[in-house]
mmCIF file of C-alpha atoms in Angstrom:
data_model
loop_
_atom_site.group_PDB
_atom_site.id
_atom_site.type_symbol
_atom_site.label_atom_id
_atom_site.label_comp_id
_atom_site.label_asym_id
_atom_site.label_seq_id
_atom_site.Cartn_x
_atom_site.Cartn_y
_atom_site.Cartn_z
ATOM 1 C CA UNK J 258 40.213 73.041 -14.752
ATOM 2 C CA UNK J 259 42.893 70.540 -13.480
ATOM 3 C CA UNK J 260 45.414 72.269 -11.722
ATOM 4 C CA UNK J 261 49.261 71.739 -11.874
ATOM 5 C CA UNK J 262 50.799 69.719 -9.341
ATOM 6 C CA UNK J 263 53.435 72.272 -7.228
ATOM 7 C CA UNK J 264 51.917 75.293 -8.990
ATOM 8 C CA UNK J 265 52.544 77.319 -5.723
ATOM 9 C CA UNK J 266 55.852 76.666 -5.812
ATOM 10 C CA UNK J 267 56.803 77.277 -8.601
ATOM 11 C CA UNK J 268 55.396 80.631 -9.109
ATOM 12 C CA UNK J 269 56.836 81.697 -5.568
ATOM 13 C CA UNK J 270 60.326 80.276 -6.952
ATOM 14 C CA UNK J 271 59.990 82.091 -10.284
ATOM 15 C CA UNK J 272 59.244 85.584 -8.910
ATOM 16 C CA UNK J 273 62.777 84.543 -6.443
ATOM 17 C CA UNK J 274 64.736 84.390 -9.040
ATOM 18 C CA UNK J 275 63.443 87.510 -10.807
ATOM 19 C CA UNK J 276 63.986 88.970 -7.316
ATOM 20 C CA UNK J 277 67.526 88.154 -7.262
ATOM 21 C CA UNK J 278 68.207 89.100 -10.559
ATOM 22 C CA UNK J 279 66.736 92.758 -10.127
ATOM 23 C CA UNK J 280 68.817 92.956 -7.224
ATOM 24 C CA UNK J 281 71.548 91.866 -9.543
ATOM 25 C CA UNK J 282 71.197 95.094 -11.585
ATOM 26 C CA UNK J 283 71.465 96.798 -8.568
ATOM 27 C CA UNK J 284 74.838 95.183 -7.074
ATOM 28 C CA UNK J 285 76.548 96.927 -9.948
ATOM 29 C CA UNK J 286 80.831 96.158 -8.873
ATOM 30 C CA UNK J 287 80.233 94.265 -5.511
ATOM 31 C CA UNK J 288 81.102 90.869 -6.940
ATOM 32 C CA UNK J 289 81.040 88.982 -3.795
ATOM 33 C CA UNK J 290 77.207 90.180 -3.317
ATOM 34 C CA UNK J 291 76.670 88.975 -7.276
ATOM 35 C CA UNK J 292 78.506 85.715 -6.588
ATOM 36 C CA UNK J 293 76.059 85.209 -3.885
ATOM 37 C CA UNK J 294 73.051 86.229 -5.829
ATOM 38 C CA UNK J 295 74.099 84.283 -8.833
ATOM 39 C CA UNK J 296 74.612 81.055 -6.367
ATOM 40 C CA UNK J 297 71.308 81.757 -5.204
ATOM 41 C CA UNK J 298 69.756 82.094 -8.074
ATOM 42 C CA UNK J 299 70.965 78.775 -9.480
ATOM 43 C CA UNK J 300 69.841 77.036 -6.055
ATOM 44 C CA UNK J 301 66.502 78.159 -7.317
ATOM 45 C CA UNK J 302 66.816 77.605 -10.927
ATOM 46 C CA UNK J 303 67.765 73.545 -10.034
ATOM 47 C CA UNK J 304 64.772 73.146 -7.474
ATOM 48 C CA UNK J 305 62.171 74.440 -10.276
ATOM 49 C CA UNK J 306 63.943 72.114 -12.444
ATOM 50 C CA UNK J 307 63.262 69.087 -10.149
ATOM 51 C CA UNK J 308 59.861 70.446 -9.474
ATOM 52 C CA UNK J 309 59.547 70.003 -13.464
ATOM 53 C CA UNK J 310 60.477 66.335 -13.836
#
């Protein structure tokens, strides 16, 4: 079975952003925690991006 190139990495960034956005949930009215969270989360979300193309 051929395996993916930057599989590892991708998974490991996928279950950071599902961390961040449980800890979203959590944050509840704190909005400079969620603004950080959020900004982390789309750090992430553009990496796996350029890990896709």
């Amino acid at each position: 079975m051929p395996t993916v190139p930057h599989q590892n990495e991708r998974v490991e960034l996928a279950i950071k952003i599902l961390e961040c956005r449980q800890k979203l949930r959590r944050v509840g009215w704190d909005l400079e925690q969620a603004e950080r969270l959020r900004a982390e989360m789309d750090r992430l979300e553009r990496k796996l991006r350029e890990i896709d193309e």
